Amino acid sequence: MPSRETRTSIIFAGPTSDALVQSMEQPSCAVRTLYDAIGELVTSDATTLVEAVVIDDMLLEKNGEQHIDAIRRVDPTSIIVVRGSHAKNTGADASVPYDCNERILTSAIANALSKPIDANQNEETEKDLDEILGLVDAVDYVQETTNLGDTDLVRALMHSPSSFKEVLLRLLQQQTKWSYCSILNDTQSAPADSITAPLRYGHEEHGFLAATGATSDDITRWARWTACWLNLARKQRQLKLLAYKDELSGAWNRRFLRTCLTKELQIAKNQRRPLTIMIFDIDDFKHYNDKWGHDAGDEIIREVVKLLQSIIRKGDHVCRIGGDEFAVLFCDPTPPREPGSNHPTTVEILARRFREQVSKARFPKLGEEATGSLSISGGLATFPWDASDVDSLVEKADQRLYKSKRLGKNSITIGREE
Amino acid sequence: MPLNTNNLPTRCVVLVPLNRIDTAEHVASKYELEIIIEHHAILAMAEICLLHQEATSKQAWNSEARTIQLVLVHAQELDGLPELLAAVRSYLPSVRIVELRDGQLEEVENHGAIIDALDDLPVIHTENVDADELSMLLDTPEGEVEE
């Protein structure tokens, strides 16, 4: 897949003023429907690669998420910009006013391009880390609602981090008797009858504390106390991420895979759902490291993870489990995903697409002659057909990875023939 | 109707409402189709595009390309069908579109093509007609016009 920097053209979908299309410096085309936009994306050739799809929000009134999903399936890296006021919750990369000009649109696309592909996904997984790993279930935790104290905050932090802020505010209200209090990102959203104080701990910012019925002294004192707890929660989350993330690639690490797979396997058993793991490595990775140096090798690792994260579904996890060895856990935690869909087939399609995308990818540090020369070999194993415990499932996927290697590399062995 | 021109199973995207999945699975089994089921027309468009891309890539490497079909099963109940058909015909003309009718898969006629052909009407330039000629033409009683 070409890197984003090489993309040049823009597709406008929906009613668009000719003036805007013509004012674009990049080659642009306007189509009537999103179906046509997808057709344009697929038929665009190497000289007119698509950088962005600009969609009139009118086209997203019904099933907006599916429409965005459809574009991402066909081209995971083109930027999706929604024109108009109904851009929220569609999953688009950027939004612009309906009457925007060329400068605003170009700037929105440039901003979206500068974000990492998986920015939103990371935010979400960080938030739900404890739930993904099942750490919150480790202790039977019952949340108190009255007579709260510091111990309840510590317990919430340990066993239910997602409800920590809620417990913190409840305790604050019980202690102060304020009629309202809230933690806000900015002071503008505070109610008119409230006063606010910044939540700062050292150099760390945590937003603002807003309260109704508080004196200025009161709120300053309690804001310091609240910031201290918020900082502790943030540090704890950062430490957890350090323990479970791979620093180089930003993917999850081997520890995460083991913990998450154990938990997901139990869920799959309880809900009688299949669970698939794909293990793959980059063919002849040592050769790339030796020939172009470790910097180039590191870039390959990072790009492969980015590419993979742009292809997998929400709920799937990418892990780096060795030097150039990766695992993808196809979890998809929202059953039933599509009652008619066949889980292993869907996963096979994702795996196949990923292999194809890697083989087309460009890695600038390897020079022009290396374009399209990268390939991967992998193996897929699915519970319940291939194994029913963590070790056997990983081993099965590993065996198939080596089978792919023996068969001449650049392939993914699924294992149905066995 | 013949669905397959080689020995490989035909690859299809089936567009079917959520409550009619059984019918789609029955059709797949009866006609030995390798199917991807979608319940939204726009997602069916995406999947058919991906199958088409894959087939094009295989053809480029001289591999045997499999027939690709869009199968409509009670798809009239879904939004976006006319837009889907128009886009598939326009961008992926090699994709066959078939529909389940009375238990049989039948090719969908391209009525849209006739309408499309009328989009650019031919403009016929004639010699100017002066006021007298026009008056004469308009006043001529029916039956008296010479052919």
Coordinates of C-alpha atoms in Angstrom, one line a residue:
Chain A
M1 CA 0.0 0.0 0.0
P2 CA 1.4 3.4 -0.9
S3 CA 2.2 5.7 2.0
R4 CA -0.1 8.6 2.6
E5 CA 2.5 11.1 1.4
T6 CA 2.2 9.8 -2.2
R7 CA -1.5 10.3 -2.4
T8 CA -2.7 13.2 -4.5
S9 CA -6.3 13.4 -5.4
I10 CA -9.6 14.2 -3.6
I11 CA -13.0 12.7 -4.2
F12 CA -16.1 14.8 -3.3
A13 CA -19.3 12.8 -2.7
G14 CA -22.7 14.5 -2.7
P15 CA -23.8 17.9 -3.8
T16 CA -20.7 20.0 -4.0
S17 CA -20.2 23.5 -5.4
D18 CA -18.1 23.5 -8.6
A19 CA -16.2 26.4 -7.2
L20 CA -14.8 24.3 -4.3
V21 CA -13.8 21.4 -6.5
Q22 CA -12.2 23.7 -9.0
S23 CA -10.3 25.7 -6.3
M24 CA -8.5 22.6 -5.1
E25 CA -4.9 22.5 -6.0
Q26 CA -4.9 18.7 -6.1
P27 CA -6.8 16.8 -8.8
S28 CA -10.4 16.4 -7.6
C29 CA -13.5 14.8 -8.9
A30 CA -17.1 15.1 -7.7
V31 CA -19.5 12.1 -7.6
R32 CA -23.2 12.0 -6.7
T33 CA -23.3 9.1 -4.2
L34 CA -21.0 7.3 -1.8
Y35 CA -21.4 4.1 -4.0
D36 CA -19.7 6.1 -6.8
A37 CA -17.0 7.4 -4.4
I38 CA -16.2 3.8 -3.5
G39 CA -16.1 2.9 -7.2
E40 CA -13.7 5.8 -7.8
L41 CA -11.5 4.7 -4.9
V42 CA -11.2 1.2 -6.4
T43 CA -10.6 2.2 -9.9
S44 CA -8.1 5.0 -9.2
D45 CA -4.8 4.1 -10.6
A46 CA -1.3 4.6 -9.3
T47 CA -1.0 8.1 -10.7
T48 CA -4.2 9.4 -9.2
L49 CA -4.1 7.9 -5.7
V50 CA -6.8 9.2 -3.4
E51 CA -5.8 11.2 -0.4
A52 CA -9.2 12.1 0.9
V53 CA -12.9 11.5 0.4
V54 CA -15.0 14.5 1.3
I55 CA -18.6 13.6 2.1
D56 CA -21.6 15.8 2.2
D57 CA -23.3 15.0 5.6
M58 CA -26.6 14.6 3.8
L59 CA -25.3 11.3 2.5
L60 CA -24.7 10.1 6.1
E61 CA -28.2 10.8 7.5
K62 CA -29.0 7.1 7.4
N63 CA -26.5 4.4 8.5
G64 CA -23.7 6.9 8.6
E65 CA -21.3 4.5 10.4
Q66 CA -21.8 1.8 7.8
H67 CA -21.0 4.3 5.0
I68 CA -17.8 5.3 6.7
D69 CA -16.9 1.7 7.4
A70 CA -17.5 0.8 3.7
I71 CA -14.9 3.4 2.6
R72 CA -12.4 2.2 5.2
R73 CA -12.8 -1.4 4.1
V74 CA -11.9 -0.4 0.5
D75 CA -9.1 2.0 1.5
P76 CA -8.1 2.1 5.1
T77 CA -5.7 5.0 4.8
S78 CA -7.5 7.6 2.8
I79 CA -8.7 10.5 5.0
I80 CA -12.5 10.8 5.4
V81 CA -13.8 14.4 5.9
V82 CA -17.5 15.1 6.5
R83 CA -18.9 18.4 5.2
G84 CA -21.7 19.8 7.3
S85 CA -23.0 19.7 10.9
H86 CA -23.8 16.0 11.2
A87 CA -20.3 14.7 11.5
K88 CA -20.5 13.5 15.1
N89 CA -20.3 9.7 15.8
T90 CA -19.7 8.8 12.2
G91 CA -16.1 7.8 12.7
A92 CA -14.8 10.3 10.1
D93 CA -11.2 11.6 10.5
A94 CA -12.2 15.3 10.2
S95 CA -15.2 17.6 9.7
V96 CA -15.5 21.0 8.1
P97 CA -18.4 23.5 7.8
Y98 CA -20.6 23.0 4.8
D99 CA -19.6 26.3 3.3
C100 CA -15.8 25.8 3.9
N101 CA -13.3 27.0 1.4
E102 CA -10.2 25.3 -0.1
R103 CA -7.9 26.5 2.7
I104 CA -10.1 25.2 5.5
L105 CA -10.5 21.9 3.8
T106 CA -6.8 21.4 3.0
S107 CA -5.9 22.3 6.6
A108 CA -8.5 19.7 7.9
I109 CA -7.0 17.0 5.7
A110 CA -3.4 18.0 6.7
N111 CA -4.4 17.8 10.4
A112 CA -6.0 14.4 10.0
L113 CA -2.9 13.2 8.0
S114 CA -0.6 14.2 10.9
K115 CA -2.5 12.0 13.4
P116 CA -1.4 8.4 13.7
I117 CA -3.8 6.0 12.0
D118 CA -4.7 4.3 15.2
A119 CA -5.1 7.4 17.3
N120 CA -8.7 6.8 18.1
Q121 CA -8.3 3.1 18.7
N122 CA -5.4 3.7 21.1
E123 CA -7.4 6.1 23.1
E124 CA -10.2 3.6 23.4
T125 CA -8.0 0.6 24.3
E126 CA -6.2 2.6 26.9
K127 CA -9.5 3.6 28.5
D128 CA -10.7 0.0 28.5
L129 CA -7.4 -1.7 29.3
D130 CA -8.6 -3.2 32.6
E131 CA -11.7 -4.5 31.0
I132 CA -9.8 -6.0 28.0
L133 CA -7.4 -7.8 30.4
G134 CA -10.1 -8.8 32.9
L135 CA -8.1 -7.2 35.8
V136 CA -11.3 -5.7 37.2
D137 CA -12.7 -9.1 37.9
A138 CA -9.8 -10.2 40.0
V139 CA -11.5 -9.2 43.2
D140 CA -15.2 -9.2 44.1
Y141 CA -15.7 -5.5 44.4
V142 CA -18.9 -3.9 45.5
Q143 CA -19.1 -0.2 45.1
E144 CA -20.3 1.8 48.1
T145 CA -22.7 4.7 47.5
T146 CA -22.9 6.4 50.9
N147 CA -20.3 7.3 53.6
L148 CA -17.5 7.2 51.2
G149 CA -13.9 7.6 52.3
D150 CA -10.3 7.4 50.9
T151 CA -10.4 3.6 51.0
D152 CA -13.3 3.6 48.5
L153 CA -11.2 5.7 46.1
V154 CA -8.3 3.3 46.4
R155 CA -10.6 0.3 45.8
A156 CA -12.2 2.0 42.8
L157 CA -8.8 2.7 41.4
M158 CA -7.7 -0.9 41.8
H159 CA -10.8 -2.8 40.8
S160 CA -13.0 -0.4 38.7
P161 CA -10.9 2.3 37.2
S162 CA -13.6 3.3 34.7
S163 CA -15.8 4.4 37.6
F164 CA -13.1 6.1 39.5
K165 CA -14.1 9.7 38.5
E166 CA -17.7 9.0 39.4
V167 CA -16.7 7.8 42.9
L168 CA -14.4 10.7 43.3
L169 CA -17.1 13.2 42.5
R170 CA -19.6 11.5 44.7
L171 CA -17.2 11.5 47.7
L172 CA -16.5 15.2 47.0
Q173 CA -20.2 16.1 47.0
Q174 CA -20.8 14.1 50.2
Q175 CA -17.9 15.9 52.0
T176 CA -18.6 19.4 50.8
K177 CA -22.5 19.4 50.5
W178 CA -22.1 21.3 47.2
S179 CA -25.3 21.1 45.2
Y180 CA -23.3 20.4 42.0
C181 CA -19.8 19.5 41.1
S182 CA -18.1 18.2 38.0
I183 CA -14.7 17.7 36.3
L184 CA -14.7 19.6 33.0
N185 CA -12.2 20.0 30.1
D186 CA -12.8 23.8 29.9
T187 CA -14.5 26.5 32.0
Q188 CA -16.9 27.5 29.2
S189 CA -19.0 24.4 29.7
A190 CA -19.5 25.1 33.4
P191 CA -23.1 26.1 34.5
A192 CA -23.6 29.8 34.9
D193 CA -24.2 29.7 38.7
S194 CA -21.0 27.6 39.4
I195 CA -17.4 28.6 40.1
T196 CA -14.4 26.8 38.8
A197 CA -10.8 26.1 39.8
P198 CA -8.0 24.5 37.7
L199 CA -7.0 20.9 38.5
R200 CA -3.2 20.9 38.5
Y201 CA -0.7 18.6 40.1
G202 CA 2.8 19.8 39.5
H203 CA 3.1 20.2 35.7
E204 CA 0.2 17.9 35.1
E205 CA -3.1 19.3 34.0
H206 CA -6.4 17.5 34.6
G207 CA -9.0 20.1 33.5
F208 CA -11.2 22.1 35.8
L209 CA -13.3 21.5 38.9
A210 CA -16.7 23.2 38.7
A211 CA -19.0 23.5 41.7
T212 CA -22.3 25.2 42.7
G213 CA -22.6 26.4 46.3
A214 CA -18.8 26.5 46.9
T215 CA -16.7 29.4 48.2
S216 CA -13.6 30.4 46.3
D217 CA -11.3 29.1 49.2
D218 CA -13.3 25.8 49.4
I219 CA -13.0 25.0 45.7
T220 CA -9.3 25.8 45.5
R221 CA -8.6 23.5 48.5
W222 CA -10.7 20.7 47.1
A223 CA -9.3 21.2 43.6
R224 CA -5.8 20.4 44.9
W225 CA -7.1 17.3 46.6
T226 CA -9.0 16.2 43.5
A227 CA -6.0 16.8 41.2
C228 CA -3.8 14.7 43.5
W229 CA -6.1 11.7 43.1
L230 CA -6.6 12.2 39.4
N231 CA -2.8 12.3 39.0
L232 CA -2.5 9.0 40.9
A233 CA -5.1 7.4 38.5
R234 CA -3.2 8.7 35.5
K235 CA 0.1 7.4 36.7
Q236 CA -1.4 4.0 37.4
R237 CA -2.8 3.8 33.9
Q238 CA 0.5 4.9 32.4
L239 CA 2.3 2.1 34.4
K240 CA -0.2 -0.5 33.2
L241 CA 0.4 0.7 29.6
L242 CA 4.1 0.4 30.1
A243 CA 3.7 -3.1 31.3
Y244 CA 1.5 -4.2 28.4
K245 CA 2.7 -2.1 25.4
D246 CA 5.6 -2.6 23.1
E247 CA 7.6 0.6 23.1
L248 CA 8.9 0.4 19.6
S249 CA 5.7 -0.3 17.7
G250 CA 3.0 0.8 20.0
A251 CA 1.4 -2.7 19.7
W252 CA 0.5 -4.8 22.7
N253 CA 3.2 -7.1 24.0
R254 CA 3.6 -10.8 24.7
R255 CA 2.4 -10.3 28.3
F256 CA -0.8 -8.7 27.1
L257 CA -1.4 -11.5 24.5
R258 CA -1.2 -14.1 27.2
T259 CA -3.5 -12.3 29.7
C260 CA -6.0 -11.2 27.1
L261 CA -6.1 -14.6 25.3
T262 CA -6.8 -16.4 28.6
K263 CA -9.7 -14.1 29.3
E264 CA -11.1 -14.0 25.8
L265 CA -10.9 -17.8 25.5
Q266 CA -13.0 -18.1 28.7
I267 CA -15.6 -15.7 27.2
A268 CA -15.6 -17.6 23.9
K269 CA -16.2 -20.8 25.8
N270 CA -19.0 -19.3 27.9
Q271 CA -20.7 -17.7 24.9
R272 CA -20.0 -20.5 22.5
R273 CA -18.2 -18.2 20.1
P274 CA -15.1 -18.9 17.9
L275 CA -11.9 -17.1 18.7
T276 CA -9.0 -16.9 16.2
I277 CA -5.4 -16.1 16.6
M278 CA -3.0 -15.3 13.7
I279 CA 0.7 -15.5 14.3
F280 CA 3.0 -14.1 11.6
D281 CA 6.5 -12.9 10.9
I282 CA 8.2 -10.9 8.3
D283 CA 10.0 -13.1 5.7
D284 CA 13.8 -12.6 5.8
F285 CA 13.6 -9.8 8.3
K286 CA 17.2 -10.4 9.2
H287 CA 18.2 -9.6 5.6
Y288 CA 16.5 -6.2 5.8
N289 CA 18.2 -5.4 9.1
D290 CA 21.6 -6.5 7.8
K291 CA 21.3 -4.7 4.5
W292 CA 19.6 -1.4 5.5
G293 CA 20.5 -1.2 9.2
H294 CA 18.5 -1.4 12.4
D295 CA 16.7 2.0 11.8
A296 CA 15.2 0.7 8.7
G297 CA 14.3 -2.6 10.5
D298 CA 12.5 -0.6 13.2
E299 CA 10.6 1.4 10.7
I300 CA 9.4 -1.8 9.0
I301 CA 8.1 -3.0 12.4
R302 CA 6.3 0.3 13.1
E303 CA 4.8 0.5 9.6
V304 CA 3.6 -3.1 9.7
V305 CA 1.9 -2.6 13.0
K306 CA 0.2 0.7 11.7
L307 CA -0.9 -1.1 8.6
L308 CA -2.4 -4.0 10.6
Q309 CA -4.1 -1.7 13.0
S310 CA -5.8 0.1 10.1
I311 CA -7.2 -3.2 8.8
I312 CA -8.4 -5.0 11.9
R313 CA -11.8 -4.5 13.4
K314 CA -12.6 -2.7 16.6
G315 CA -12.1 -5.3 19.4
D316 CA -9.3 -7.2 17.6
H317 CA -5.8 -6.8 19.1
V318 CA -2.3 -6.6 17.5
C319 CA 0.6 -7.8 19.6
R320 CA 4.3 -7.8 18.9
I321 CA 5.6 -11.0 20.6
G322 CA 9.2 -11.2 19.3
G323 CA 11.7 -9.3 17.1
D324 CA 9.7 -9.6 13.9
E325 CA 7.0 -11.9 15.2
F326 CA 3.4 -10.6 15.7
A327 CA 0.1 -12.0 16.9
V328 CA -3.4 -10.8 16.1
L329 CA -6.2 -11.8 18.3
F330 CA -9.5 -11.6 16.5
C331 CA -11.9 -11.0 19.4
D332 CA -14.6 -8.8 18.1
P333 CA -16.3 -8.3 21.5
T334 CA -19.8 -7.4 20.3
P335 CA -21.6 -10.7 19.7
P336 CA -23.4 -11.4 17.6
R337 CA -21.4 -9.3 15.1
E338 CA -23.5 -10.2 12.1
P339 CA -25.8 -13.2 12.5
G340 CA -25.1 -14.2 8.9
S341 CA -21.3 -13.8 9.0
N342 CA -19.0 -16.8 9.2
H343 CA -16.4 -15.8 11.8
P344 CA -13.4 -17.8 10.4
T345 CA -14.1 -16.8 6.9
T346 CA -14.2 -13.1 7.9
V347 CA -10.9 -13.5 9.7
E348 CA -9.4 -15.3 6.7
I349 CA -10.4 -12.3 4.5
L350 CA -8.8 -9.9 7.0
A351 CA -5.6 -12.0 7.1
R352 CA -5.5 -12.3 3.3
R353 CA -6.0 -8.5 2.8
F354 CA -3.3 -7.8 5.3
R355 CA -0.8 -10.0 3.5
E356 CA -1.7 -8.4 0.2
Q357 CA -1.4 -4.9 1.7
V358 CA 2.1 -5.7 3.2
S359 CA 3.3 -6.9 -0.2
K360 CA 2.3 -3.6 -1.8
A361 CA 3.6 -1.4 1.0
R362 CA 6.4 1.1 0.5
F363 CA 9.1 1.7 3.1
P364 CA 11.0 4.9 2.3
K365 CA 14.1 3.9 4.4
L366 CA 14.6 0.9 2.2
G367 CA 14.9 3.0 -0.9
E368 CA 12.9 2.8 -4.1
E369 CA 14.3 -0.6 -5.2
A370 CA 12.7 -2.3 -2.1
T371 CA 9.2 -1.2 -2.9
G372 CA 6.8 -4.1 -2.7
S373 CA 9.5 -6.5 -1.7
L374 CA 8.3 -7.3 1.8
S375 CA 6.2 -10.4 2.5
I376 CA 4.9 -12.1 5.6
S377 CA 4.2 -15.7 6.5
G378 CA 1.5 -16.6 9.0
G379 CA -0.7 -19.2 10.5
L380 CA -4.2 -19.1 11.9
A381 CA -5.8 -21.2 14.6
T382 CA -9.3 -21.0 15.8
F383 CA -11.1 -22.2 19.0
P384 CA -12.9 -24.5 19.1
W385 CA -11.8 -26.3 16.0
D386 CA -8.1 -26.2 16.4
A387 CA -7.6 -26.2 20.2
S388 CA -9.3 -25.3 23.4
D389 CA -6.6 -23.9 25.6
V390 CA -4.2 -21.0 25.3
D391 CA -1.0 -23.0 24.8
S392 CA -2.4 -25.4 22.3
L393 CA -4.0 -22.6 20.3
V394 CA -0.8 -20.6 20.1
E395 CA 1.2 -23.7 19.3
K396 CA -1.2 -24.6 16.5
A397 CA -1.0 -21.1 14.9
D398 CA 2.8 -21.3 15.3
Q399 CA 3.0 -24.7 13.5
R400 CA 1.0 -23.3 10.6
L401 CA 3.3 -20.3 10.5
Y402 CA 6.2 -22.7 10.0
K403 CA 4.2 -24.6 7.4
S404 CA 3.8 -21.4 5.5
K405 CA 7.6 -20.9 5.6
R406 CA 8.2 -24.4 4.4
L407 CA 5.8 -23.9 1.5
G408 CA 7.9 -21.0 0.2
K409 CA 6.9 -18.0 2.4
N410 CA 4.6 -15.2 1.6
S411 CA 1.5 -17.1 2.6
I412 CA -0.9 -17.6 5.5
T413 CA -1.8 -21.2 6.4
I414 CA -5.4 -21.5 7.7
G415 CA -5.4 -25.2 8.2
R416 CA -8.7 -26.4 7.0
E417 CA -7.1 -29.0 4.9
E418 CA -5.7 -30.8 8.0
Chain B
M1 CA -28.8 -20.3 -15.5
P2 CA -25.1 -21.2 -15.7
L3 CA -23.3 -19.5 -12.8
N4 CA -19.8 -20.7 -13.3
T5 CA -17.5 -20.9 -16.2
N6 CA -14.7 -22.8 -14.4
N7 CA -14.5 -25.4 -11.8
L8 CA -13.9 -23.1 -8.9
P9 CA -16.8 -22.0 -6.7
T10 CA -18.2 -18.6 -7.7
R11 CA -17.4 -15.9 -5.3
C12 CA -20.4 -13.8 -4.3
V13 CA -21.5 -10.9 -2.2
V14 CA -25.0 -11.6 -1.1
L15 CA -27.1 -8.6 -0.1
V16 CA -29.9 -9.8 2.0
P17 CA -32.1 -8.3 4.9
L18 CA -31.1 -9.5 8.3
N19 CA -34.3 -11.5 8.7
R20 CA -33.8 -13.4 5.4
I21 CA -30.4 -15.0 6.1
D22 CA -31.7 -18.5 6.0
T23 CA -32.8 -18.0 2.4
A24 CA -29.3 -16.6 1.5
E25 CA -27.6 -19.6 3.0
H26 CA -30.0 -22.0 1.2
V27 CA -29.2 -20.3 -2.1
A28 CA -25.4 -20.5 -1.4
S29 CA -25.7 -24.2 -0.7
K30 CA -27.9 -24.9 -3.7
Y31 CA -25.7 -23.1 -6.2
E32 CA -22.4 -24.0 -4.4
L33 CA -21.5 -20.3 -4.0
E34 CA -18.7 -19.0 -1.8
I35 CA -20.5 -16.1 -0.1
I36 CA -20.0 -13.0 1.9
I37 CA -23.2 -11.8 3.4
E38 CA -24.0 -8.2 3.9
H39 CA -27.2 -6.5 5.1
H40 CA -26.3 -2.9 4.0
A41 CA -26.0 -2.0 0.3
I42 CA -23.0 0.2 0.9
L43 CA -21.1 -2.6 2.6
A44 CA -22.0 -4.9 -0.2
M45 CA -20.5 -2.3 -2.6
A46 CA -17.3 -2.3 -0.5
E47 CA -17.0 -6.1 -0.5
I48 CA -17.7 -6.5 -4.2
C49 CA -15.0 -3.9 -4.9
L50 CA -12.5 -5.9 -2.8
L51 CA -13.4 -9.1 -4.5
H52 CA -13.0 -7.4 -7.8
Q53 CA -9.6 -5.9 -6.8
E54 CA -8.4 -9.4 -5.8
A55 CA -9.6 -10.9 -9.0
T56 CA -7.9 -8.2 -11.1
S57 CA -4.7 -8.8 -9.2
K58 CA -4.9 -12.6 -9.7
Q59 CA -5.5 -12.1 -13.4
A60 CA -2.4 -9.9 -13.6
W61 CA -0.4 -12.9 -12.3
N62 CA -2.0 -15.2 -14.8
S63 CA -3.9 -17.0 -12.1
E64 CA -7.4 -18.3 -13.0
A65 CA -9.8 -15.6 -11.9
R66 CA -13.1 -16.7 -10.4
T67 CA -16.4 -15.3 -11.5
I68 CA -17.7 -12.6 -9.1
Q69 CA -21.4 -12.0 -8.6
L70 CA -23.6 -9.7 -6.6
V71 CA -26.5 -11.8 -5.5
L72 CA -29.7 -9.9 -4.4
V73 CA -32.0 -11.8 -2.0
H74 CA -35.1 -9.8 -1.1
A75 CA -32.8 -6.8 -1.5
Q76 CA -35.6 -4.5 -2.5
E77 CA -36.4 -4.2 1.2
L78 CA -33.1 -2.4 1.8
D79 CA -32.1 1.2 1.2
G80 CA -29.7 2.2 -1.4
L81 CA -30.3 -0.6 -4.0
P82 CA -30.7 1.6 -7.1
E83 CA -27.5 3.5 -6.2
L84 CA -25.6 0.2 -5.6
L85 CA -26.7 -1.2 -9.0
A86 CA -25.8 2.0 -10.8
A87 CA -22.4 2.1 -9.2
V88 CA -21.6 -1.6 -9.8
R89 CA -22.6 -1.2 -13.5
S90 CA -20.7 1.9 -13.9
Y91 CA -17.4 1.0 -12.1
L92 CA -17.4 -2.8 -12.1
P93 CA -19.1 -3.8 -15.4
S94 CA -17.6 -7.3 -15.2
V95 CA -19.5 -8.1 -12.1
R96 CA -22.7 -10.1 -12.7
I97 CA -25.7 -9.1 -10.8
V98 CA -28.2 -11.8 -10.1
E99 CA -31.4 -11.8 -8.1
L100 CA -33.4 -14.6 -6.4
R101 CA -36.8 -14.9 -8.2
D102 CA -39.2 -17.7 -7.5
G103 CA -36.4 -19.8 -6.1
Q104 CA -34.1 -19.4 -9.1
L105 CA -31.2 -17.0 -9.6
E106 CA -31.7 -14.8 -12.6
E107 CA -29.7 -12.1 -14.1
V108 CA -30.9 -8.6 -13.3
E109 CA -31.8 -6.7 -16.5
N110 CA -30.1 -3.4 -16.9
H111 CA -33.1 -1.1 -17.3
G112 CA -30.9 1.7 -16.0
A113 CA -28.8 1.5 -19.2
I114 CA -31.7 2.7 -21.3
I115 CA -32.4 5.6 -19.0
D116 CA -28.7 6.4 -18.9
A117 CA -28.6 6.5 -22.7
L118 CA -31.2 9.3 -22.6
D119 CA -29.0 11.5 -20.4
D120 CA -27.4 13.2 -23.3
L121 CA -30.1 13.8 -25.8
P122 CA -28.9 14.5 -29.4
V123 CA -29.3 18.2 -30.4
I124 CA -30.6 18.6 -34.0
H125 CA -29.9 21.8 -35.7
T126 CA -32.4 22.8 -38.3
E127 CA -32.7 25.7 -40.7
N128 CA -34.4 28.8 -39.4
V129 CA -38.1 29.0 -40.1
D130 CA -39.6 32.4 -40.7
A131 CA -42.9 33.7 -39.4
D132 CA -44.8 33.0 -42.6
E133 CA -43.6 29.4 -42.9
L134 CA -44.4 28.8 -39.2
S135 CA -47.9 30.2 -39.6
M136 CA -48.5 28.0 -42.7
L137 CA -47.3 24.9 -40.9
L138 CA -49.5 25.6 -37.8
D139 CA -52.6 26.5 -39.8
T140 CA -52.4 23.5 -42.2
P141 CA -55.4 21.3 -41.3
E142 CA -54.7 17.7 -40.4
G143 CA -54.5 15.3 -43.3
E144 CA -53.4 18.0 -45.7
V145 CA -49.8 17.9 -44.7
E146 CA -47.8 16.4 -47.5
E147 CA -45.2 13.8 -46.5

